[in-house]
PDB file of C-alpha atoms in Angstrom:
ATOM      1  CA  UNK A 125      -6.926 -36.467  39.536  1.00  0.00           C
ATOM      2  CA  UNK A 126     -10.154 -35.659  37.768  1.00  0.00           C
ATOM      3  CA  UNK A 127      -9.094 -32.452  37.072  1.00  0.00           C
ATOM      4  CA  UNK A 128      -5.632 -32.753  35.808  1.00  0.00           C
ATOM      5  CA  UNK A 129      -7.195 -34.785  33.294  1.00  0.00           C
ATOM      6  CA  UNK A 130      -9.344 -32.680  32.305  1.00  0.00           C
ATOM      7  CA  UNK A 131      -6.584 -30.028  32.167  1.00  0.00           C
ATOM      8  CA  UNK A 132      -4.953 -32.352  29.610  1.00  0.00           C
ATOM      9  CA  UNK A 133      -7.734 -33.111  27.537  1.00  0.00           C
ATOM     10  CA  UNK A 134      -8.709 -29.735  26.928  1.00  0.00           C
ATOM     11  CA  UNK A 135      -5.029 -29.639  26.422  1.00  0.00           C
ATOM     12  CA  UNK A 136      -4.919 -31.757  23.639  1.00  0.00           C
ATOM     13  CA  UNK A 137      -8.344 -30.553  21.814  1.00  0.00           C
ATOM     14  CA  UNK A 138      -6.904 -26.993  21.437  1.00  0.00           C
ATOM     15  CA  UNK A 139      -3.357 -28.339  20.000  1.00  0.00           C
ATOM     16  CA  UNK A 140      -5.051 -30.156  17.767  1.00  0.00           C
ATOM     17  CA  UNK A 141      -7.695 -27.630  16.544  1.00  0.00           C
ATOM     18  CA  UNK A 142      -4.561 -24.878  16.369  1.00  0.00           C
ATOM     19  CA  UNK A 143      -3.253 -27.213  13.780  1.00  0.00           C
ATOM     20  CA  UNK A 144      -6.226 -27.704  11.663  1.00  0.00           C
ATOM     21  CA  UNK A 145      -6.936 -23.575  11.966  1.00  0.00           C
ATOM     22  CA  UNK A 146      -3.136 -23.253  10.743  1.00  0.00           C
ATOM     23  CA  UNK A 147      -2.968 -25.647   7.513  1.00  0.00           C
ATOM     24  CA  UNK A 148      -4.372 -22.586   5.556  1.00  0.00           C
ATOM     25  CA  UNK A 149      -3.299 -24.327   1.702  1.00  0.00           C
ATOM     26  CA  UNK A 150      -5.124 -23.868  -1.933  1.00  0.00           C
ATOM     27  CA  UNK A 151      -5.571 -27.157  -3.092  1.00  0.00           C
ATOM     28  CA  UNK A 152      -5.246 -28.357  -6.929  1.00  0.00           C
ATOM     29  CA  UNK A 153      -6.080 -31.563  -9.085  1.00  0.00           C
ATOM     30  CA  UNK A 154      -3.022 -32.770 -11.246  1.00  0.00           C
ATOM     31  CA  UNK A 155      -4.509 -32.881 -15.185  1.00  0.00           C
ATOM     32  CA  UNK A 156      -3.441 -35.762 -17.389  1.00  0.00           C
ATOM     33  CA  UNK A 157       0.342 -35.665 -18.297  1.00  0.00           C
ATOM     34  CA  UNK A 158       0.689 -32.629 -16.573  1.00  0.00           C
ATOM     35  CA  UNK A 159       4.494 -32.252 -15.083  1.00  0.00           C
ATOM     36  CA  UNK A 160       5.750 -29.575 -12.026  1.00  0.00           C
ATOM     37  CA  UNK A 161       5.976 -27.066 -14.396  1.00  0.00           C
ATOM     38  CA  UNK A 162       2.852 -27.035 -15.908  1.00  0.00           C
ATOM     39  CA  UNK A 163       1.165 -27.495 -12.699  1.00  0.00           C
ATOM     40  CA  UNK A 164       2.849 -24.654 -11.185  1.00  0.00           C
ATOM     41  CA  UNK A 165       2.513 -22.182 -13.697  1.00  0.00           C
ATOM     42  CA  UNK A 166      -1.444 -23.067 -14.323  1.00  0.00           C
ATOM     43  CA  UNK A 167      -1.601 -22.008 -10.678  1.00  0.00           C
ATOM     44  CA  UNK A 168       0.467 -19.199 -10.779  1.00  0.00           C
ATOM     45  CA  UNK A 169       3.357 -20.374  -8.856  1.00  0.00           C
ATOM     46  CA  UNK A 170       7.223 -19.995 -10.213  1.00  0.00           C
ATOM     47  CA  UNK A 171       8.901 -23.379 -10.403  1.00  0.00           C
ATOM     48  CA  UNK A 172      12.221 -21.426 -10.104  1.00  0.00           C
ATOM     49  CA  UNK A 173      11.180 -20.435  -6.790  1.00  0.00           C
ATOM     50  CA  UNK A 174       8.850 -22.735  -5.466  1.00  0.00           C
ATOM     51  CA  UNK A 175       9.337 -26.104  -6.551  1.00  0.00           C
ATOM     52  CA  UNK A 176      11.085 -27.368  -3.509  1.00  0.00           C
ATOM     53  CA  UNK A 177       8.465 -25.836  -1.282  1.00  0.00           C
ATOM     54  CA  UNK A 178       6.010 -27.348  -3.237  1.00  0.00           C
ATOM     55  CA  UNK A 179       7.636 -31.097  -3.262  1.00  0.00           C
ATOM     56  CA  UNK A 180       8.479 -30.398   0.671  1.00  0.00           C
ATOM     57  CA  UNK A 181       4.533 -30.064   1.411  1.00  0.00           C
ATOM     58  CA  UNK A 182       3.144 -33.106  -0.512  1.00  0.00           C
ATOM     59  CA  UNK A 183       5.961 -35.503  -0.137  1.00  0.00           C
ATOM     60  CA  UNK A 184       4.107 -39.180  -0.153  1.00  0.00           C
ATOM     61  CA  UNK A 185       1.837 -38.107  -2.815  1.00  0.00           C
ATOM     62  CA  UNK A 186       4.128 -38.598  -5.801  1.00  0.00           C
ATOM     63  CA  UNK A 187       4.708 -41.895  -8.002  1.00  0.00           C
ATOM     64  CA  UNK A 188       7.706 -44.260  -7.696  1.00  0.00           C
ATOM     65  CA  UNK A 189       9.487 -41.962 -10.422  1.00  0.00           C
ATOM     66  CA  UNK A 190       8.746 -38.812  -8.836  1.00  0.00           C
ATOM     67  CA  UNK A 191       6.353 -37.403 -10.730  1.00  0.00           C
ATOM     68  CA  UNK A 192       2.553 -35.920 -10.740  1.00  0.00           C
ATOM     69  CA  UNK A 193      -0.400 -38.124 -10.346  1.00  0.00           C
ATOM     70  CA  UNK A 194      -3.181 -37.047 -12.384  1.00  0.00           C
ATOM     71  CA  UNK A 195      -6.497 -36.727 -10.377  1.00  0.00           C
ATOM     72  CA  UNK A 196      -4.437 -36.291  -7.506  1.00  0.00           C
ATOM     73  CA  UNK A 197      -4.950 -33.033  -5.525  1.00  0.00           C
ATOM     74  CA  UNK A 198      -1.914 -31.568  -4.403  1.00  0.00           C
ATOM     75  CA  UNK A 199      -1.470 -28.278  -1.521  1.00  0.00           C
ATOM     76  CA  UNK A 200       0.238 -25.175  -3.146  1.00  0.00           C
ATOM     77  CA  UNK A 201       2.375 -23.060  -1.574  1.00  0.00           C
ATOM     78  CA  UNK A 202       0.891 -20.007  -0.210  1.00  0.00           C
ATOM     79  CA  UNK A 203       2.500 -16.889  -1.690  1.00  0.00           C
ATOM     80  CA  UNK A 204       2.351 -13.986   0.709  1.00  0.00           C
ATOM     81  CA  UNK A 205       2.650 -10.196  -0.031  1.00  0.00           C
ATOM     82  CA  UNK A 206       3.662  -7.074   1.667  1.00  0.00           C
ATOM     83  CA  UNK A 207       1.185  -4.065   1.684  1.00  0.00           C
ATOM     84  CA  UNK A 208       2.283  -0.680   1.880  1.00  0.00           C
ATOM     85  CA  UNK A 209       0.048   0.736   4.045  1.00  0.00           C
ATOM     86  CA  UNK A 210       0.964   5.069   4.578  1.00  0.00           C
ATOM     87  CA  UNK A 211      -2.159   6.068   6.475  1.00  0.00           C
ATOM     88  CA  UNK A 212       0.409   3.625   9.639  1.00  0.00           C
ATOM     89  CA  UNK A 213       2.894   5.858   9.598  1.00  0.00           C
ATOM     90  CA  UNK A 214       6.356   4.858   9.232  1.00  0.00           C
ATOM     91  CA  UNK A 215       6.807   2.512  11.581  1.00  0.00           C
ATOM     92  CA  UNK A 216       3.917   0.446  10.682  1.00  0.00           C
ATOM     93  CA  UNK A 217       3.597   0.723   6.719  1.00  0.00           C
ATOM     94  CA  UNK A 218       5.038  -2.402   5.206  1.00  0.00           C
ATOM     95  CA  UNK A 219       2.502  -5.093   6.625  1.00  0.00           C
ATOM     96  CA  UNK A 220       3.460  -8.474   5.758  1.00  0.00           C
ATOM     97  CA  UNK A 221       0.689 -11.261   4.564  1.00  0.00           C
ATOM     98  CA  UNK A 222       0.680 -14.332   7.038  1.00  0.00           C
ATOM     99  CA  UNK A 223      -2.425 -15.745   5.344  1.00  0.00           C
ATOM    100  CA  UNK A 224      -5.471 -15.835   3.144  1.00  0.00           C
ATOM    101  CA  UNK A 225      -7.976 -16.333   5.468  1.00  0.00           C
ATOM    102  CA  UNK A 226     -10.004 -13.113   4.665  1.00  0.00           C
ATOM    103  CA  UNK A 227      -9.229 -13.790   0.594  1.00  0.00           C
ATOM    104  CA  UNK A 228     -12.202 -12.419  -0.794  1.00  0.00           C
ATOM    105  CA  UNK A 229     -14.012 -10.442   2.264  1.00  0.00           C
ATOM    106  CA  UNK A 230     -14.559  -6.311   1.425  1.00  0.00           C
ATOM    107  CA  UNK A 231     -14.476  -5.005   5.033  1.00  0.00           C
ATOM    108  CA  UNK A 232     -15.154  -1.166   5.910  1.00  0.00           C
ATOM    109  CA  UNK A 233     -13.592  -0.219   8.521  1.00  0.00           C
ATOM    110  CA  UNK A 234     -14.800   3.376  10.119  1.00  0.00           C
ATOM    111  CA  UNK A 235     -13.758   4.933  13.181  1.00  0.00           C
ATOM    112  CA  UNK A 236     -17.132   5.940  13.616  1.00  0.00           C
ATOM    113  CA  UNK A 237     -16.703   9.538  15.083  1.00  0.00           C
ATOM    114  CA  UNK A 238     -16.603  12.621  12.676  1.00  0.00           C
ATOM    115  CA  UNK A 239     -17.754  16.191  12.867  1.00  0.00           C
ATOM    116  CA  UNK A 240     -16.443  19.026  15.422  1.00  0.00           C
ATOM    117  CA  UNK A 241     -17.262  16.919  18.446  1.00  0.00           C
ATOM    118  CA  UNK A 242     -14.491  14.538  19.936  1.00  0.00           C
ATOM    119  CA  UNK A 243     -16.938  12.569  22.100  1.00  0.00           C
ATOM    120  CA  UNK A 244     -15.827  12.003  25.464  1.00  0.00           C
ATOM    121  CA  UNK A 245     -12.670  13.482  27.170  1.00  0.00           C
ATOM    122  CA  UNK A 246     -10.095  11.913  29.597  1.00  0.00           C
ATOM    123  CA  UNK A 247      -6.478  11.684  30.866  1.00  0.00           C
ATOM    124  CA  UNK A 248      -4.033   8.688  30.539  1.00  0.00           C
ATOM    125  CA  UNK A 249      -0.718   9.262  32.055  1.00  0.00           C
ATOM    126  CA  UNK A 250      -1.163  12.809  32.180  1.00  0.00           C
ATOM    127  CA  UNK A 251      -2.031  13.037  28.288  1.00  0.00           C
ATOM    128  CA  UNK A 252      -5.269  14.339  27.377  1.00  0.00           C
ATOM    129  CA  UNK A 253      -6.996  11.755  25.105  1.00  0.00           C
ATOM    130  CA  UNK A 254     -10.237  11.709  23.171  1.00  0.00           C
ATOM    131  CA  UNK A 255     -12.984   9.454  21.873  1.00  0.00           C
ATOM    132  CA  UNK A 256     -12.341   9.813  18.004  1.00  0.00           C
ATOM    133  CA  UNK A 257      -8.612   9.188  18.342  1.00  0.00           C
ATOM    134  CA  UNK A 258      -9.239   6.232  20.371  1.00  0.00           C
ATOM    135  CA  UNK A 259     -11.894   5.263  18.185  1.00  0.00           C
ATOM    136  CA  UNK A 260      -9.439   6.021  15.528  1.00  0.00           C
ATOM    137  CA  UNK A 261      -6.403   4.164  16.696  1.00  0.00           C
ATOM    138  CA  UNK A 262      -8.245   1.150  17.148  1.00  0.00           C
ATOM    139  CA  UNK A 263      -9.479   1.182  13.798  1.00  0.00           C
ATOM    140  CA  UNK A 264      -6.072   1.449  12.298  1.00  0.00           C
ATOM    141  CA  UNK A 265      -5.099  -1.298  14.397  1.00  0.00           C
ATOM    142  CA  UNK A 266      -7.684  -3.613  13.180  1.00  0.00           C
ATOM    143  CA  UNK A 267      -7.135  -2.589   9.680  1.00  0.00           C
ATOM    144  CA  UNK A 268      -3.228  -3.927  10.045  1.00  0.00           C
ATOM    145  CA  UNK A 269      -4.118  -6.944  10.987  1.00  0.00           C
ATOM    146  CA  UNK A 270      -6.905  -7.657   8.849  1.00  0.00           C
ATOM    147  CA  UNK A 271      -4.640  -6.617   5.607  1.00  0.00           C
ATOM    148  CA  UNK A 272      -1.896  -9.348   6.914  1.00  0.00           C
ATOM    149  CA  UNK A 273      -4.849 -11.866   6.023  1.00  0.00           C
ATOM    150  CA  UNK A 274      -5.862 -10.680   2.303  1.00  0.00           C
ATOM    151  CA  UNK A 275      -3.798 -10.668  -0.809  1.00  0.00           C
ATOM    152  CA  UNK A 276      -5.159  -7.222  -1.644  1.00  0.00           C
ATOM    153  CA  UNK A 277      -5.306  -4.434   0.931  1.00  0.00           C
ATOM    154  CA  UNK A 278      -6.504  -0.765   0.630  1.00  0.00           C
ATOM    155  CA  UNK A 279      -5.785   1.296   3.258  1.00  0.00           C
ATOM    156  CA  UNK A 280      -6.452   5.016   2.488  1.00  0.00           C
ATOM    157  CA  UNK A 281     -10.423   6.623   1.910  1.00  0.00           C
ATOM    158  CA  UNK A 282      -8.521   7.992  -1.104  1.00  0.00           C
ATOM    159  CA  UNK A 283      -7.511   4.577  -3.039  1.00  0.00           C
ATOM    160  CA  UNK A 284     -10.454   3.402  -2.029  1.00  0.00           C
ATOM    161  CA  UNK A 285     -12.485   5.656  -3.652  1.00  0.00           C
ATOM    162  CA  UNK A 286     -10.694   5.717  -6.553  1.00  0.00           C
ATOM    163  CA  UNK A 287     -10.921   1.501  -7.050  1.00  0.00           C
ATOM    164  CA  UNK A 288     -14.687   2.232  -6.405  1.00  0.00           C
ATOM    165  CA  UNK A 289     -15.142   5.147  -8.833  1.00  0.00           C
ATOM    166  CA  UNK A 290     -13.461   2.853 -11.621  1.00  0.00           C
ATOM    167  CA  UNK A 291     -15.356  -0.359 -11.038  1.00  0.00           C
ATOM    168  CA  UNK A 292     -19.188   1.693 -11.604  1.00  0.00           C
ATOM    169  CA  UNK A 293     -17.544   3.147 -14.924  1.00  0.00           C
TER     170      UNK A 293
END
């Protein structure tokens, strides 16, 4: 009995911290006669296309009338990109956002094995495999995931060289 308890508890505590890790909003303050089209546009977000969404996640929070409350801080609506992202090949170069959790982080991602060596040599299935293109594929496959949490993804040495070459001039 103890146990099934226990089982239901524990349960309970991860449903309930999956839902606080997945409310993943921008929050804003309301100014002083500020209506949903100011707000929206001073945060960057189209009323044409977004004003629903943006009503449907802070219903309650709104006057009598409908309108703004100034001081009041309202969620945004999160507005996702797609990254094109070559060095995946075909069928893995349009990565879709799902959130901003890594918004800001610079991550380096480096397969770690260069030079004429390919480390250590084995056989899966019959197919001769080797430690930089394991070491390899596992970086690309961290890289895809970690762009669908950034608004801003670059995915080739190239680019990235480039973006760094321009930011010291």
């Amino acid at each position: 009995m103890i146990r099934y308890i226990l089982i239901l508890f524990t349960v309970f505590l991860l449903s309930i911290a999956s839902s606080f890790a997945q409310e993943n909003y921008e929050w804003s303050t309301a100014k002083n006669g500020e209506g949903f089209n100011s707000f929206l546009l001073r945060n960057h977000i189209s009323p044409i296309n977004d004003l629903e969404k943006f009503k449907d996640l802070n219903q309650g929070r709104f006057t009598k009338n409908g309108d703004l409350i100034a001081g009041e801080k309202y969620k945004l609506p999160l507005l996702y990109s797609t990254h094109l992202a070559s060095l995946l090949g075909e069928d893995h170069e349009n990565i879709k956002q799902v959130d901003n959790s890594l918004s800001g982080a610079v991550l380096y991602l480096v397969a770690g094995h260069g030079g004429p060596d390919p480390g250590a040599v084995g056989s899966i299935s019959g197919h001769k495999i080797t430690e930089d293109e394991y070491a390899y594929d596992i970086v690309l496959r961290m890289g895809e995931e970690f762009c669908r949490m950034v608004p801003k993804c670059i995915s080739s040495f190239k680019t990235l060289m480039m973006v760094l070459e321009m930011q010291l001039t």
